[in-house]
């Protein structure tokens, strides 16, 4: 029995027709199957075909229309002679029909050529999808016909991303030494100011601006890609980059001089307040008028140097009822009624501190010169500290430290009576002595 048509069989077929092999001629031929001249009965059609009484041939059945849900799982149904194909949606199946196929709707012509080919006589010839406009290339792409198919290519300077042609940014690949300007399908190189493009149109070479008359007021230095103007010491470059202006060093920092900065053309100098002299170039040192002999004290006075000046105090600082027993030491005799509630001894001391001293700060140590056996000694500020700027920290039974508790600013003067009270419980004895400390706070922090 001669079978006119080949059945593909089954509801799903994944095998596509074979293309002609590379050893075949450029115009592959395919001889359609010969059928007997005697019309077969309907039952003699192969599976996938049905008898067409009009054409007296076996006619292909379109299973994609007759079988509900022929393809499952996001597959697309493509009818094929004697069967059908279930393929992914992104697979393109050529639906090109030959002129013979378009002669009449009632006449079925069999195209046994591979996909991308069409019959011509007894041969299969390539279909030029690009010429016929049967390609799916995007407008930005170029269609290139190939044997049995076609390809979509991008023009030079473009790359394919998905189905689109995107301009290649050649600047990403550093083709230019300095600046790259991307343009559709190409690029161009540019140089930074101070450079000019080289002969290869990609490199940049330096321009010597100093040799070309750069407008520097003082000195010009050519550098790679530009030039620099420099000024003499004590001057700074103006905003235009060319002129030189005197530097006001004093305005840049308050730490250039310990006291006061004075600007001068091209330089600066430091000055100190009255009572101080310049130490080096920026520090101020107190002048000891007592040692230098520049004080104003009389013969009956003692000169006490303080920060920024000096004080003249009487040789005898004792005040009634106290009497002087030695230099700076006063005693209150027990025979005098006014001495009953006063410290037995008062020793006079003088000191000077700077303003804005970091606190707390130990400034003066008190030490007992004579101690009675078995006596318990305690220290306190008897008078002179109304604002609570000081406090006493006792070190042991015979010494204590005077501490500055708060930062103070001068000029200011304190007179503190620091008292040591001695108590002997066994002998029921109590006595006290005092240190009268005069503290002069200078007007500056140095």
Coordinates of C-alpha atoms in Angstrom, one line a residue:
X1 CA 0.0 0.0 0.0
X2 CA 1.4 3.5 -0.9
X3 CA 1.0 6.1 1.8
X4 CA 0.5 9.6 0.4
X5 CA 1.3 11.6 3.5
X6 CA 3.6 10.8 6.5
X7 CA 1.9 10.9 9.9
X8 CA 3.7 12.8 12.7
X9 CA 1.6 10.9 15.2
X10 CA 0.6 11.7 18.8
X11 CA -0.7 15.0 20.3
X12 CA 2.7 16.6 20.8
X13 CA 5.8 16.6 18.6
X14 CA 9.1 18.3 19.4
X15 CA 11.2 17.1 16.3
X16 CA 11.5 19.8 13.6
X17 CA 12.3 19.1 10.0
X18 CA 16.0 18.7 9.2
X19 CA 17.8 21.4 7.2
X20 CA 19.8 20.3 4.2
X21 CA 23.3 19.2 5.2
X22 CA 26.4 21.2 4.4
X23 CA 27.3 18.7 1.7
X24 CA 24.1 19.4 -0.2
X25 CA 23.9 21.7 -3.1
X26 CA 22.9 25.3 -2.7
X27 CA 19.4 24.6 -4.0
X28 CA 18.3 21.5 -2.1
X29 CA 15.6 19.4 -3.8
X30 CA 12.8 17.5 -2.2
X31 CA 10.6 15.2 -4.2
X32 CA 7.1 15.0 -2.9
X33 CA 5.7 11.6 -2.3
X34 CA 4.0 10.1 -5.3
X35 CA 0.5 8.9 -4.8
X36 CA -1.4 6.3 -6.8
X37 CA -3.7 7.6 -9.4
X38 CA -6.5 5.6 -8.0
X39 CA -8.2 7.5 -5.2
X40 CA -7.9 5.7 -1.9
X41 CA -10.8 5.2 0.4
X42 CA -11.1 7.6 3.4
X43 CA -10.0 4.9 5.7
X44 CA -6.7 4.6 3.8
X45 CA -5.5 8.2 4.9
X46 CA -2.7 8.1 7.5
X47 CA -3.3 9.4 11.0
X48 CA -3.5 13.1 11.1
X49 CA -5.1 13.3 7.6
X50 CA -8.7 13.1 6.4
X51 CA -10.0 12.4 2.9
X52 CA -11.0 15.5 0.8
X53 CA -13.5 14.4 -1.8
X54 CA -13.1 17.7 -3.7
X55 CA -9.4 17.4 -4.3
X56 CA -9.4 13.6 -4.1
X57 CA -6.4 13.8 -1.7
X58 CA -5.8 13.2 1.9
X59 CA -6.0 16.6 3.7
X60 CA -4.1 17.6 6.8
X61 CA -6.2 17.9 10.0
X62 CA -5.5 21.1 12.0
X63 CA -5.2 19.6 15.5
X64 CA -4.6 23.1 17.0
X65 CA -8.2 23.9 16.2
X66 CA -9.9 20.5 16.6
X67 CA -8.2 19.4 19.9
X68 CA -9.1 21.7 22.9
X69 CA -6.1 22.6 24.9
X70 CA -3.7 20.7 22.6
X71 CA -0.6 22.3 24.3
X72 CA -0.1 22.8 28.0
X73 CA 2.3 24.6 30.3
X74 CA 2.8 27.9 28.4
X75 CA 3.5 26.1 25.1
X76 CA 2.2 27.3 21.8
X77 CA 0.5 25.0 19.3
X78 CA 1.8 25.0 15.7
X79 CA -0.1 22.8 13.1
X80 CA 2.1 20.5 11.0
X81 CA 1.4 18.1 8.2
X82 CA 0.1 15.0 9.9
X83 CA 0.4 16.4 13.4
X84 CA 1.2 19.5 15.4
X85 CA 4.0 21.0 17.4
X86 CA 4.0 22.3 21.0
X87 CA 6.8 24.8 21.2
X88 CA 7.7 27.7 23.6
X89 CA 6.2 31.1 22.6
X90 CA 9.5 32.6 21.7
X91 CA 10.1 30.1 18.9
X92 CA 9.3 31.6 15.5
X93 CA 7.7 29.3 13.0
X94 CA 7.7 30.5 9.4
X95 CA 4.3 30.7 7.9
X96 CA 5.5 31.6 4.5
X97 CA 3.4 30.1 1.8
X98 CA 4.6 29.5 -1.8
X99 CA 2.7 30.9 -4.7
X100 CA 1.3 27.5 -5.4
X101 CA -0.2 27.3 -1.9
X102 CA -2.0 30.6 -2.5
X103 CA -3.7 29.4 -5.8
X104 CA -6.9 28.3 -4.2
X105 CA -8.2 27.6 -0.8
X106 CA -9.7 24.3 -2.0
X107 CA -6.4 23.0 -3.3
X108 CA -3.8 21.7 -0.8
X109 CA -0.2 21.8 -1.9
X110 CA 2.4 20.0 0.2
X111 CA 5.5 21.9 1.3
X112 CA 8.0 19.4 2.4
X113 CA 10.9 21.9 2.4
X114 CA 12.7 22.7 5.7
X115 CA 11.9 25.7 7.7
X116 CA 13.2 28.8 5.9
X117 CA 12.9 27.3 2.5
X118 CA 10.1 27.1 -0.1
X119 CA 9.6 24.7 -3.0
X120 CA 10.4 25.8 -6.5
X121 CA 9.8 23.1 -9.0
X122 CA 11.4 20.0 -7.5
X123 CA 13.8 22.0 -5.4
X124 CA 13.8 23.9 -2.1
X125 CA 15.1 27.5 -2.3
X126 CA 16.0 29.8 0.5
X127 CA 13.4 32.4 1.6
X128 CA 14.9 35.9 1.8
X129 CA 12.9 37.1 4.9
X130 CA 14.8 40.5 4.8
X131 CA 13.7 41.3 1.3
X132 CA 10.1 40.2 1.9
X133 CA 9.8 42.0 5.2
X134 CA 9.0 38.8 7.0
X135 CA 11.6 39.3 9.7
X136 CA 11.2 40.4 13.2
X137 CA 14.2 42.7 13.5
X138 CA 13.7 45.9 15.4
X139 CA 13.9 49.3 13.5
X140 CA 17.3 49.9 15.0
X141 CA 18.6 46.6 13.6
X142 CA 19.8 45.5 10.2
X143 CA 18.3 42.3 8.8
X144 CA 20.9 39.9 7.3
X145 CA 19.6 37.0 5.3
X146 CA 21.1 33.6 5.8
X147 CA 20.5 30.1 4.4
X148 CA 17.2 29.0 5.8
X149 CA 16.9 31.9 8.3
X150 CA 18.0 35.4 9.0
X151 CA 19.9 37.3 11.7
X152 CA 19.3 40.8 13.2
X153 CA 22.6 42.7 13.5
X154 CA 23.3 46.1 15.0
X155 CA 25.2 48.8 13.1
X156 CA 28.9 49.6 14.1
X157 CA 29.0 51.3 17.4
X158 CA 25.9 49.6 18.7
X159 CA 25.4 46.4 20.7
X160 CA 22.4 44.2 21.0
X161 CA 20.6 44.1 24.3
X162 CA 17.6 41.8 24.1
X163 CA 15.9 42.8 20.8
X164 CA 17.1 46.4 20.8
X165 CA 20.3 48.0 19.5
X166 CA 21.9 50.1 22.2
X167 CA 24.7 52.6 21.5
X168 CA 28.1 51.4 22.8
X169 CA 29.5 53.9 25.2
X170 CA 33.1 53.7 24.1
X171 CA 34.1 56.1 26.8
X172 CA 33.7 53.3 29.3
X173 CA 36.8 51.6 27.8
X174 CA 39.1 54.6 28.2
X175 CA 39.9 55.1 24.6
X176 CA 40.8 58.7 25.4
X177 CA 43.6 60.0 27.7
X178 CA 41.5 62.8 29.1
X179 CA 37.9 63.4 28.2
X180 CA 35.8 61.2 26.0
X181 CA 32.6 62.4 24.4
X182 CA 30.3 59.6 23.4
X183 CA 28.2 60.2 20.3
X184 CA 25.7 57.8 18.6
X185 CA 27.8 55.0 17.0
X186 CA 31.1 56.6 17.9
X187 CA 33.1 58.9 20.2
X188 CA 35.5 61.8 20.2
X189 CA 38.5 62.8 22.5
X190 CA 39.0 66.1 24.1
X191 CA 41.7 67.5 26.3
X192 CA 41.6 69.3 29.6
X193 CA 42.6 73.0 29.7
X194 CA 46.3 73.3 29.5
X195 CA 46.6 70.5 27.1
X196 CA 46.2 70.0 23.3
X197 CA 45.3 67.0 21.3
X198 CA 48.1 64.9 20.0
X199 CA 48.5 63.6 16.4
X200 CA 46.8 60.3 17.3
X201 CA 43.6 62.2 18.2
X202 CA 43.6 60.3 21.5
X203 CA 46.5 61.5 23.6
X204 CA 47.0 65.0 25.2
X205 CA 50.3 66.9 25.4
X206 CA 51.1 69.7 27.9
X207 CA 51.1 73.4 26.9
X208 CA 53.9 75.6 28.5
X209 CA 51.9 78.6 29.5
X210 CA 54.9 80.4 31.2
X211 CA 56.7 80.4 27.9
X212 CA 53.6 81.9 26.3
X213 CA 53.5 84.9 28.6
X214 CA 51.4 83.8 31.6
X215 CA 50.3 86.9 33.6
X216 CA 52.0 86.1 36.9
X217 CA 52.9 89.2 39.0
X218 CA 55.9 87.5 40.7
X219 CA 57.0 84.1 39.5
X220 CA 55.6 81.6 37.0
X221 CA 56.0 77.8 37.2
X222 CA 54.9 75.5 34.4
X223 CA 53.2 72.3 35.6
X224 CA 51.7 69.4 33.9
X225 CA 48.5 70.7 32.3
X226 CA 48.6 74.2 33.8
X227 CA 50.9 76.8 35.5
X228 CA 51.3 78.3 38.9
X229 CA 52.0 81.8 40.0
X230 CA 54.0 82.2 43.2
X231 CA 54.5 85.2 45.5
X232 CA 57.4 86.3 47.7
X233 CA 57.3 85.4 51.4
X234 CA 54.7 87.3 53.4
X235 CA 52.4 87.7 50.4
X236 CA 49.6 85.5 49.1
X237 CA 48.1 85.0 45.7
X238 CA 45.0 87.0 44.9
X239 CA 41.7 85.6 43.8
X240 CA 42.6 86.0 40.2
X241 CA 45.5 83.6 40.6
X242 CA 48.1 86.2 39.3
X243 CA 48.4 89.2 41.7
X244 CA 50.2 89.1 45.0
X245 CA 48.7 90.7 48.2
X246 CA 50.3 91.2 51.6
X247 CA 49.3 88.5 54.0
X248 CA 47.7 89.6 57.3
X249 CA 49.1 86.8 59.3
X250 CA 47.4 88.1 62.5
X251 CA 44.0 87.5 61.0
X252 CA 44.6 83.8 60.4
X253 CA 45.2 82.7 63.9
X254 CA 45.0 84.0 67.5
X255 CA 47.9 81.7 68.5
X256 CA 50.6 83.4 66.5
X257 CA 51.4 85.6 69.4
X258 CA 50.9 85.0 73.1
X259 CA 49.5 88.5 73.6
X260 CA 49.1 90.7 70.5
X261 CA 50.0 90.3 66.8
X262 CA 50.9 93.3 64.7
X263 CA 50.8 92.9 60.9
X264 CA 53.6 94.5 58.8
X265 CA 54.2 94.5 55.0
X266 CA 55.3 90.9 54.2
X267 CA 55.6 89.9 57.9
X268 CA 54.2 90.3 61.4
X269 CA 55.5 90.9 64.9
X270 CA 54.4 90.2 68.5
X271 CA 54.1 92.7 71.3
X272 CA 53.6 92.2 75.0
X273 CA 51.6 94.2 77.5
X274 CA 53.1 96.5 80.1
X275 CA 55.1 94.7 82.7
X276 CA 56.1 91.9 80.3
X277 CA 58.9 91.5 77.7
X278 CA 59.1 89.4 74.5
X279 CA 60.6 86.0 75.0
X280 CA 61.7 84.8 71.6
X281 CA 59.3 85.9 68.8
X282 CA 55.9 85.2 70.3
X283 CA 56.0 84.5 74.0
X284 CA 55.7 87.1 76.8
X285 CA 57.7 86.9 80.0
X286 CA 56.9 88.8 83.2
X287 CA 59.5 91.5 84.1
X288 CA 60.7 91.2 87.7
X289 CA 60.8 94.8 88.7
X290 CA 62.1 93.9 92.1
X291 CA 65.3 92.3 90.7
X292 CA 65.7 94.8 87.9
X293 CA 65.5 97.7 90.3
X294 CA 62.7 99.4 88.4
X295 CA 60.2 99.3 91.3
X296 CA 58.9 102.3 93.3
X297 CA 59.2 100.8 96.8
X298 CA 60.8 102.8 99.7
X299 CA 63.3 101.7 102.2
X300 CA 60.6 100.9 104.7
X301 CA 58.8 98.6 102.2
X302 CA 59.5 95.2 100.6
X303 CA 59.1 94.8 96.9
X304 CA 56.8 91.8 95.9
X305 CA 57.0 90.9 92.2
X306 CA 53.6 89.8 90.7
X307 CA 52.5 89.0 87.1
X308 CA 52.7 92.2 85.1
X309 CA 53.9 94.4 87.9
X310 CA 54.9 94.6 91.6
X311 CA 53.6 95.4 95.1
X312 CA 55.2 97.4 97.9
X313 CA 54.4 96.1 101.4
X314 CA 55.5 97.4 104.8
X315 CA 58.5 95.8 106.4
X316 CA 56.4 95.4 109.5
X317 CA 53.0 93.9 108.5
X318 CA 51.9 93.2 112.1
X319 CA 48.7 95.0 113.2
X320 CA 47.7 95.6 116.9
X321 CA 47.4 93.6 119.1
X322 CA 50.1 91.6 117.2
X323 CA 53.8 92.4 117.6
X324 CA 56.5 91.5 115.2
X325 CA 58.8 88.8 116.4
X326 CA 60.7 88.2 113.1
X327 CA 60.5 89.1 109.4
X328 CA 56.8 88.5 108.3
X329 CA 56.0 86.8 111.6
X330 CA 53.7 88.3 114.2
X331 CA 52.7 87.1 117.6
X332 CA 49.6 87.9 119.8
X333 CA 50.8 87.9 123.5
X334 CA 48.5 86.0 125.8
X335 CA 48.8 88.8 128.3
X336 CA 46.7 91.0 126.0
X337 CA 42.9 90.6 126.3
X338 CA 42.4 91.0 122.6
X339 CA 44.5 87.9 121.8
X340 CA 42.0 85.5 123.6
X341 CA 40.2 84.5 120.4
X342 CA 42.9 85.2 117.9
X343 CA 45.6 82.8 116.5
X344 CA 48.7 82.9 118.6
X345 CA 51.0 83.4 115.5
X346 CA 50.4 84.9 112.1
X347 CA 52.9 84.4 109.3
X348 CA 52.6 86.6 106.2
X349 CA 53.2 85.2 102.7
X350 CA 52.7 86.6 99.2
X351 CA 52.2 84.9 95.8
X352 CA 51.0 85.6 92.3
X353 CA 48.9 83.4 89.9
X354 CA 47.8 83.8 86.3
X355 CA 44.3 84.4 85.1
X356 CA 42.1 81.7 83.8
X357 CA 44.1 78.9 85.5
X358 CA 42.9 75.4 85.0
X359 CA 40.9 74.2 88.0
X360 CA 41.0 72.5 90.4
X361 CA 44.6 73.6 90.9
X362 CA 47.0 73.1 93.9
X363 CA 48.5 76.5 94.5
X364 CA 50.0 76.6 98.0
X365 CA 51.1 74.0 100.5
X366 CA 50.8 74.7 104.3
X367 CA 53.3 73.0 106.6
X368 CA 53.4 73.3 110.4
X369 CA 56.8 74.4 111.7
X370 CA 56.3 73.2 115.3
X371 CA 54.0 70.4 116.5
X372 CA 53.1 69.6 120.1
X373 CA 53.4 65.9 121.0
X374 CA 50.0 64.2 121.0
X375 CA 48.3 67.1 119.3
X376 CA 45.7 66.6 116.6
X377 CA 46.0 69.3 113.9
X378 CA 43.3 70.5 111.5
X379 CA 43.3 73.1 108.8
X380 CA 40.7 75.5 107.6
X381 CA 40.2 78.8 105.7
X382 CA 39.5 81.3 108.6
X383 CA 38.7 84.3 106.4
X384 CA 39.1 86.0 103.0
X385 CA 37.2 83.5 100.8
X386 CA 33.6 84.9 100.8
X387 CA 32.9 83.6 97.3
X388 CA 34.2 80.1 97.9
X389 CA 36.9 80.2 95.2
X390 CA 39.3 78.1 97.3
X391 CA 39.2 75.0 99.6
X392 CA 41.7 73.2 101.9
X393 CA 42.7 69.6 101.3
X394 CA 44.5 68.1 104.3
X395 CA 47.4 65.9 103.4
X396 CA 48.4 64.6 106.9
X397 CA 48.6 65.8 110.5
X398 CA 51.1 68.5 109.8
X399 CA 50.4 69.7 106.2
X400 CA 47.6 70.7 103.9
X401 CA 47.1 72.0 100.4
X402 CA 45.3 75.2 99.3
X403 CA 43.3 74.4 96.1
X404 CA 41.9 76.9 93.6
X405 CA 38.4 75.6 93.1
X406 CA 37.1 78.1 90.4
X407 CA 38.8 79.8 87.5
X408 CA 39.4 83.5 88.3
X409 CA 40.3 86.4 86.1
X410 CA 42.5 89.3 87.2
X411 CA 43.6 91.7 88.1
X412 CA 42.3 90.6 91.5
X413 CA 43.7 90.3 95.0
X414 CA 42.8 87.8 97.8
X415 CA 44.0 87.9 101.5
X416 CA 43.3 84.5 103.0
X417 CA 43.9 83.6 106.7
X418 CA 44.7 79.8 106.6
X419 CA 44.4 78.5 110.2
X420 CA 45.9 75.4 111.8
X421 CA 44.1 74.4 115.0
X422 CA 46.0 72.0 117.4
X423 CA 44.0 70.1 120.0
X424 CA 45.4 67.8 122.7
X425 CA 42.6 65.9 124.3
X426 CA 44.7 64.3 127.0
X427 CA 46.1 67.6 128.3
X428 CA 42.9 69.6 127.4
X429 CA 45.0 71.9 125.4
X430 CA 44.0 73.9 122.2
X431 CA 45.9 76.5 120.3
X432 CA 46.0 77.9 116.7
X433 CA 48.3 79.7 114.3
X434 CA 47.5 81.3 111.0
X435 CA 49.1 81.9 107.6
X436 CA 48.0 85.2 106.1
X437 CA 48.4 84.6 102.4
X438 CA 48.1 87.5 99.9
X439 CA 47.3 86.1 96.4
X440 CA 47.6 88.5 93.4
X441 CA 45.8 87.3 90.2
X442 CA 47.5 88.7 87.2
X443 CA 45.6 90.3 84.3
X444 CA 46.6 87.7 81.7
X445 CA 46.8 84.0 81.3
X446 CA 50.6 84.1 81.1

